[in-house]
Short mmCIF file of C-alpha atoms (C1' of nucleotides) in Angstrom, two decimals:
data_model
loop_
_atom_site.label_atom_id
_atom_site.label_comp_id
_atom_site.label_asym_id
_atom_site.label_seq_id
_atom_site.Cartn_x
_atom_site.Cartn_y
_atom_site.Cartn_z
CA MET A 1 -62.64 29.06 53.50
CA SER A 2 -64.85 29.21 50.45
CA ASN A 3 -62.30 29.00 47.67
CA THR A 4 -58.91 27.51 46.82
CA TYR A 5 -56.81 30.59 47.63
CA HIS A 6 -56.54 30.24 51.37
CA TRP A 7 -52.83 30.75 51.97
CA LYS A 8 -51.84 33.11 54.71
CA PHE A 9 -51.31 36.59 53.38
CA LYS A 10 -50.59 39.18 55.98
CA VAL A 11 -51.55 42.76 55.24
CA SER A 12 -48.82 45.07 56.51
CA GLY A 13 -48.34 48.80 56.27
CA ARG A 14 -47.22 52.08 57.69
CA ILE A 15 -48.90 55.39 58.32
CA TRP A 16 -47.61 58.87 59.00
CA LEU A 17 -48.78 62.44 59.23
CA ASP A 18 -48.47 65.03 56.48
CA CYS A 19 -48.62 68.76 56.90
CA ASN A 20 -48.53 70.92 53.77
CA GLU A 21 -47.88 67.86 51.63
CA HIS A 22 -44.76 67.02 53.64
CA SER A 23 -44.46 63.95 55.78
CA PHE A 24 -43.25 65.05 59.18
CA LEU A 25 -44.21 62.42 61.73
CA GLY A 26 -44.20 58.64 61.70
CA GLN A 27 -43.42 55.83 64.07
CA GLY A 28 -39.66 56.42 64.11
CA LYS A 29 -39.95 60.11 64.93
CA VAL A 30 -42.54 59.41 67.60
CA GLU A 31 -40.09 56.99 69.20
CA LEU A 32 -37.45 59.68 69.12
CA LEU A 33 -39.78 62.21 70.71
CA LYS A 34 -40.60 59.80 73.52
CA LYS A 35 -36.91 59.14 74.16
CA ILE A 36 -36.32 62.88 74.33
CA GLN A 37 -39.10 63.23 76.86
CA GLU A 38 -37.60 60.38 78.87
CA LEU A 39 -34.00 61.59 78.81
CA GLY A 40 -34.22 65.36 78.42
CA SER A 41 -31.38 65.32 75.90
CA LEU A 42 -31.32 64.98 72.13
CA ARG A 43 -27.82 63.51 72.12
CA GLN A 44 -28.71 60.90 74.71
CA ALA A 45 -31.96 60.08 72.96
CA ALA A 46 -30.09 59.55 69.70
CA GLN A 47 -27.54 57.35 71.43
CA ALA A 48 -30.27 55.32 73.11
CA MET A 49 -31.84 54.69 69.71
CA GLU A 50 -28.46 53.91 68.12
CA MET A 51 -29.01 56.77 65.73
CA SER A 52 -26.45 59.41 64.77
CA TYR A 53 -26.86 62.74 66.52
CA ARG A 54 -27.00 64.41 63.15
CA GLN A 55 -29.90 62.31 62.00
CA ALA A 56 -31.76 62.87 65.23
CA TRP A 57 -31.21 66.60 65.03
CA GLU A 58 -32.42 66.72 61.43
CA ASN A 59 -35.51 64.75 62.37
CA ILE A 60 -36.34 67.27 65.06
CA LYS A 61 -35.68 70.13 62.69
CA LYS A 62 -38.07 68.63 60.16
CA ILE A 63 -40.71 68.10 62.81
CA ASN A 64 -40.44 71.64 64.11
CA THR A 65 -40.44 73.31 60.70
CA CYS A 66 -43.22 71.20 59.18
CA ALA A 67 -45.55 71.02 62.14
CA PRO A 68 -47.93 73.96 62.69
CA GLU A 69 -46.11 74.76 65.91
CA PRO A 70 -42.83 73.56 67.48
CA MET A 71 -42.79 70.23 69.22
CA VAL A 72 -39.30 70.23 70.70
CA ILE A 73 -37.55 73.06 72.52
CA LEU A 74 -33.77 72.80 72.22
CA LYS A 75 -31.45 74.92 74.34
CA ARG A 76 -27.68 74.85 74.50
CA GLY A 77 -25.43 75.73 77.38
CA GLY A 78 -26.50 75.84 80.98
CA LEU A 79 -26.63 73.41 83.83
CA ASN A 80 -26.24 70.12 82.03
CA GLY A 81 -24.84 71.54 78.83
CA GLY A 82 -28.24 71.85 77.26
CA ILE A 83 -31.86 70.76 77.28
CA ALA A 84 -34.33 69.12 74.96
CA GLU A 85 -37.96 69.14 75.98
CA LEU A 86 -41.33 68.51 74.40
CA THR A 87 -44.12 71.06 74.11
CA PRO A 88 -47.69 70.25 75.19
CA PHE A 89 -48.56 70.16 71.49
CA ALA A 90 -46.00 67.39 71.01
CA LEU A 91 -47.50 65.39 73.85
CA LYS A 92 -50.96 65.68 72.38
CA THR A 93 -49.75 64.79 68.90
CA ILE A 94 -47.89 61.74 70.16
CA HIS A 95 -51.02 60.60 71.92
CA ASP A 96 -53.14 61.18 68.82
CA PHE A 97 -50.68 59.34 66.61
CA GLU A 98 -50.57 56.34 68.89
CA LYS A 99 -54.33 56.11 69.01
CA LEU A 100 -54.35 56.39 65.25
CA ASN A 101 -51.77 53.67 64.98
CA ASP A 102 -53.86 51.40 67.18
CA SER A 103 -56.76 51.85 64.80
CA PHE A 104 -54.46 51.08 61.92
CA GLU A 105 -53.23 47.88 63.52
CA ALA A 106 -56.84 46.81 63.96
CA PHE A 107 -57.50 47.69 60.32
CA LEU A 108 -54.59 45.55 59.17
CA ILE A 109 -55.78 42.56 61.16
CA SER A 110 -59.35 42.85 59.93
CA GLN A 111 -58.20 43.17 56.34
CA SER A 112 -55.91 40.17 56.70
CA ASP A 113 -58.89 38.18 57.85
CA ILE A 114 -60.99 39.33 54.93
CA LEU A 115 -58.23 38.57 52.46
CA ASN A 116 -57.70 35.04 53.71
CA ASN A 117 -61.32 34.04 54.19
CA ASP A 118 -63.20 34.90 51.06
CA MET B 1 -63.77 71.90 66.02
CA SER B 2 -63.77 71.53 69.75
CA ASN B 3 -60.23 72.47 70.66
CA THR B 4 -57.38 74.72 69.57
CA TYR B 5 -55.48 72.12 67.55
CA HIS B 6 -57.45 72.25 64.33
CA TRP B 7 -54.73 72.51 61.71
CA LYS B 8 -54.95 70.23 58.75
CA PHE B 9 -53.07 67.04 59.37
CA LYS B 10 -53.37 64.51 56.63
CA VAL B 11 -52.97 60.88 57.53
CA SER B 12 -50.98 59.12 54.82
CA GLY B 13 -49.69 55.61 54.50
CA ARG B 14 -48.86 52.56 52.50
CA ILE B 15 -49.86 48.94 52.68
CA TRP B 16 -48.44 45.78 51.20
CA LEU B 17 -48.76 42.03 51.43
CA ASP B 18 -46.44 39.77 53.40
CA CYS B 19 -45.97 36.07 52.89
CA ASN B 20 -43.71 34.23 55.32
CA GLU B 21 -42.67 37.50 56.93
CA HIS B 22 -41.44 38.84 53.60
CA SER B 23 -43.06 41.73 51.84
CA PHE B 24 -43.69 40.68 48.28
CA LEU B 25 -46.45 42.85 46.83
CA GLY B 26 -47.26 46.54 47.07
CA GLN B 27 -48.54 49.27 44.83
CA GLY B 28 -45.40 49.47 42.68
CA LYS B 29 -45.27 45.76 41.96
CA VAL B 30 -48.98 45.68 41.19
CA GLU B 31 -48.42 48.45 38.65
CA LEU B 32 -45.66 46.40 37.11
CA LEU B 33 -47.84 43.32 36.93
CA LYS B 34 -50.58 45.28 35.18
CA LYS B 35 -48.10 46.64 32.65
CA ILE B 36 -46.91 43.12 31.97
CA GLN B 37 -50.45 41.99 31.37
CA GLU B 38 -50.96 44.93 29.04
CA LEU B 39 -47.77 44.51 27.02
CA GLY B 40 -46.91 40.81 27.28
CA SER B 41 -43.23 41.66 27.80
CA LEU B 42 -41.21 42.31 30.93
CA ARG B 43 -38.70 44.47 29.10
CA GLN B 44 -41.39 46.63 27.56
CA ALA B 45 -43.25 46.87 30.86
CA ALA B 46 -40.06 48.05 32.57
CA GLN B 47 -39.44 50.60 29.85
CA ALA B 48 -43.03 51.86 30.07
CA MET B 49 -42.56 52.42 33.80
CA GLU B 50 -39.14 54.02 33.30
CA MET B 51 -37.63 51.29 35.42
CA SER B 52 -34.48 49.33 34.66
CA TYR B 53 -35.06 45.88 33.24
CA ARG B 54 -32.98 44.45 36.02
CA GLN B 55 -35.09 46.01 38.72
CA ALA B 56 -38.26 44.81 37.04
CA TRP B 57 -36.89 41.32 36.71
CA GLU B 58 -35.85 41.23 40.35
CA ASN B 59 -39.29 42.40 41.40
CA ILE B 60 -40.88 39.55 39.47
CA LYS B 61 -38.40 37.10 40.91
CA LYS B 62 -39.29 38.24 44.41
CA ILE B 63 -42.99 37.99 43.70
CA ASN B 64 -42.69 34.49 42.26
CA THR B 65 -40.47 33.14 45.00
CA CYS B 66 -42.33 34.70 47.93
CA ALA B 67 -45.88 34.14 46.75
CA PRO B 68 -47.45 30.75 47.44
CA GLU B 69 -47.58 30.11 43.70
CA PRO B 70 -46.06 31.87 40.67
CA MET B 71 -47.71 34.99 39.38
CA VAL B 72 -45.70 35.60 36.24
CA ILE B 73 -44.66 33.07 33.62
CA LEU B 74 -41.53 34.16 31.81
CA LYS B 75 -40.32 32.42 28.67
CA ARG B 76 -37.37 33.27 26.48
CA GLY B 77 -36.90 32.68 22.80
CA GLY B 78 -39.67 32.08 20.33
CA LEU B 79 -41.81 34.21 18.12
CA ASN B 80 -41.29 37.63 19.62
CA GLY B 81 -38.11 36.79 21.48
CA GLY B 82 -39.98 35.89 24.63
CA ILE B 83 -43.15 36.16 26.63
CA ALA B 84 -44.26 37.40 30.01
CA GLU B 85 -47.75 36.55 31.15
CA LEU B 86 -49.74 36.55 34.37
CA THR B 87 -51.27 33.52 36.01
CA PRO B 88 -54.93 33.46 37.11
CA PHE B 89 -53.62 33.65 40.66
CA ALA B 90 -51.90 36.93 39.82
CA LEU B 91 -55.11 38.35 38.39
CA LYS B 92 -57.03 37.45 41.50
CA THR B 93 -54.35 38.83 43.79
CA ILE B 94 -54.19 42.11 41.88
CA HIS B 95 -57.93 42.44 42.21
CA ASP B 96 -57.80 41.65 45.92
CA PHE B 97 -55.01 44.11 46.51
CA GLU B 98 -56.82 46.90 44.73
CA LYS B 99 -59.98 46.33 46.71
CA LEU B 100 -57.86 46.31 49.84
CA ASN B 101 -56.20 49.52 48.81
CA ASP B 102 -59.58 51.16 48.27
CA SER B 103 -60.53 50.26 51.82
CA PHE B 104 -57.24 51.68 52.99
CA GLU B 105 -57.81 54.98 51.19
CA ALA B 106 -61.18 55.23 52.89
CA PHE B 107 -59.54 54.45 56.21
CA LEU B 108 -57.00 57.24 55.72
CA ILE B 109 -59.69 59.76 54.92
CA SER B 110 -61.84 58.79 57.89
CA GLN B 111 -58.86 58.97 60.22
CA SER B 112 -57.84 62.35 58.87
CA ASP B 113 -61.32 63.59 59.67
CA ILE B 114 -61.17 62.20 63.18
CA LEU B 115 -57.74 63.69 63.78
CA ASN B 116 -58.76 67.16 62.68
CA ASN B 117 -62.17 67.33 64.29
CA ASP B 118 -61.83 66.25 67.89
"C1'" DC C 1 -12.86 82.94 83.53
"C1'" DT C 2 -12.30 77.98 83.02
"C1'" DG C 3 -14.37 73.53 82.52
"C1'" DC C 4 -18.22 70.82 81.17
"C1'" DG C 5 -21.74 68.65 78.32
"C1'" DT C 6 -24.85 69.94 75.34
"C1'" DT C 7 -26.70 72.03 70.78
"C1'" DG C 8 -25.45 73.37 66.02
"C1'" DT C 9 -22.71 72.87 61.54
"C1'" DT C 10 -19.29 71.62 58.29
"C1'" DC C 11 -16.75 68.32 55.58
"C1'" DA C 12 -14.34 64.18 54.21
"C1'" DA C 13 -14.91 59.26 54.33
"C1'" DA C 14 -17.36 55.18 54.08
"C1'" DT C 15 -21.12 52.53 53.22
"C1'" DT C 16 -25.10 51.44 50.54
"C1'" DA C 17 -28.07 51.67 46.58
"C1'" DA C 18 -28.87 52.21 41.91
"C1'" DA C 19 -27.75 52.47 37.27
"C1'" DA C 20 -25.11 51.11 33.12
"C1'" DC C 21 -22.75 47.88 30.48
"C1'" DA C 22 -21.78 43.49 28.62
"C1'" DT C 23 -23.07 39.00 27.20
"C1'" DA C 24 -24.95 34.31 27.40
"C1'" DA C 25 -29.15 31.42 26.64
"C1'" DC C 26 -33.25 30.64 24.25
"C1'" DG C 27 -36.51 29.32 20.50
"C1'" DC C 28 -39.12 30.64 16.51
"C1'" DA C 29 -38.88 32.48 11.56
"C1'" DT C 30 -36.72 32.81 7.49
"C1'" DA D 1 -27.60 28.11 10.08
"C1'" DT D 2 -28.62 33.12 10.93
"C1'" DG D 3 -31.09 36.87 12.76
"C1'" DC D 4 -34.12 38.73 16.05
"C1'" DG D 5 -35.95 40.31 20.47
"C1'" DT D 6 -36.53 38.60 24.55
"C1'" DT D 7 -35.21 36.52 29.25
"C1'" DA D 8 -31.29 35.89 32.55
"C1'" DT D 9 -27.11 37.17 35.01
"C1'" DG D 10 -22.49 38.83 36.20
"C1'" DT D 11 -19.52 42.81 36.41
"C1'" DT D 12 -18.40 47.49 36.63
"C1'" DT D 13 -19.51 52.47 37.43
"C1'" DT D 14 -21.86 55.84 39.24
"C1'" DA D 15 -24.84 58.15 42.40
"C1'" DA D 16 -27.02 58.71 46.67
"C1'" DT D 17 -27.11 58.18 51.41
"C1'" DT D 18 -25.11 57.70 55.92
"C1'" DT D 19 -21.65 57.97 59.10
"C1'" DG D 20 -17.73 59.93 61.69
"C1'" DA D 21 -14.69 63.21 63.14
"C1'" DA D 22 -13.95 67.69 64.09
"C1'" DC D 23 -14.99 72.02 66.05
"C1'" DA D 24 -17.64 76.51 67.08
"C1'" DA D 25 -21.37 78.42 70.18
"C1'" DC D 26 -23.64 78.44 74.39
"C1'" DG D 27 -24.59 79.24 79.35
"C1'" DC D 28 -24.30 77.68 84.03
"C1'" DA D 29 -21.23 76.01 88.04
"C1'" DG D 30 -17.34 76.37 90.54
#
DNA sequence: CTGCGTTGTTCAAATTAAAACATAACGCAT
DNA sequence: ATGCGTTATGTTTTAATTTGAACAACGCAG
């Protein structure tokens, strides 16, 4: 430490994706998408995340309308009452976002170091 | 572009500083601090930012209690009814945060490029 | 064609957040 | 002492957000 201001500041932050100036995908929505993939049901995914069905449904609506192509296919009726499934585009975007988020985490750590050491 | 997913995603985000697991300084509060430095009055700074005095005051309280040392000296009474002024520590921290934010902007741009070009 | 569990939608209720109001405390100037 | 403009804080109102309950629409299984 080369000066007197050496207290521990942590640099924190969040990132998300915009499309047409609208935010449409961040960590929370990615979590929801992954739960949908795991459970095959929007209602169950919402319940698993302790989120209201309405909120979950609106999140998916926002994702599908903002993104350049749909990410979640929702169908009602049928064998188990309905289906929620991800498109290949969703899978790729989730993967991209998580890689991006890893880079961001590394950025935060490196910047915390810089901030506390000069 | 080497694949079919070449639509323009923009990576956006926000960063802030934590101290003892509490967020205490982000872009908004830095703006407020700079207005205080400019005007010498918390009330006038709040008004200039179209923010309620109460909100401004609570922001300063949070900054002063969370930060390792005070950033704003508030005094009531006296010549002009009162004074609000920044400490040297505040000036340094503002400068650090703005440099940090510049790095972050660059990070966002570079990541947007990566996301849209691979 | 009935039952089932889901998606899709509305609407009142409840919770939370923000703004507005009121007023005390302060210290310098006059 | 009085006035002034500020800091400091409690209280009340209002607005915004979220939740919950309710119910229609759907399509397969039996």
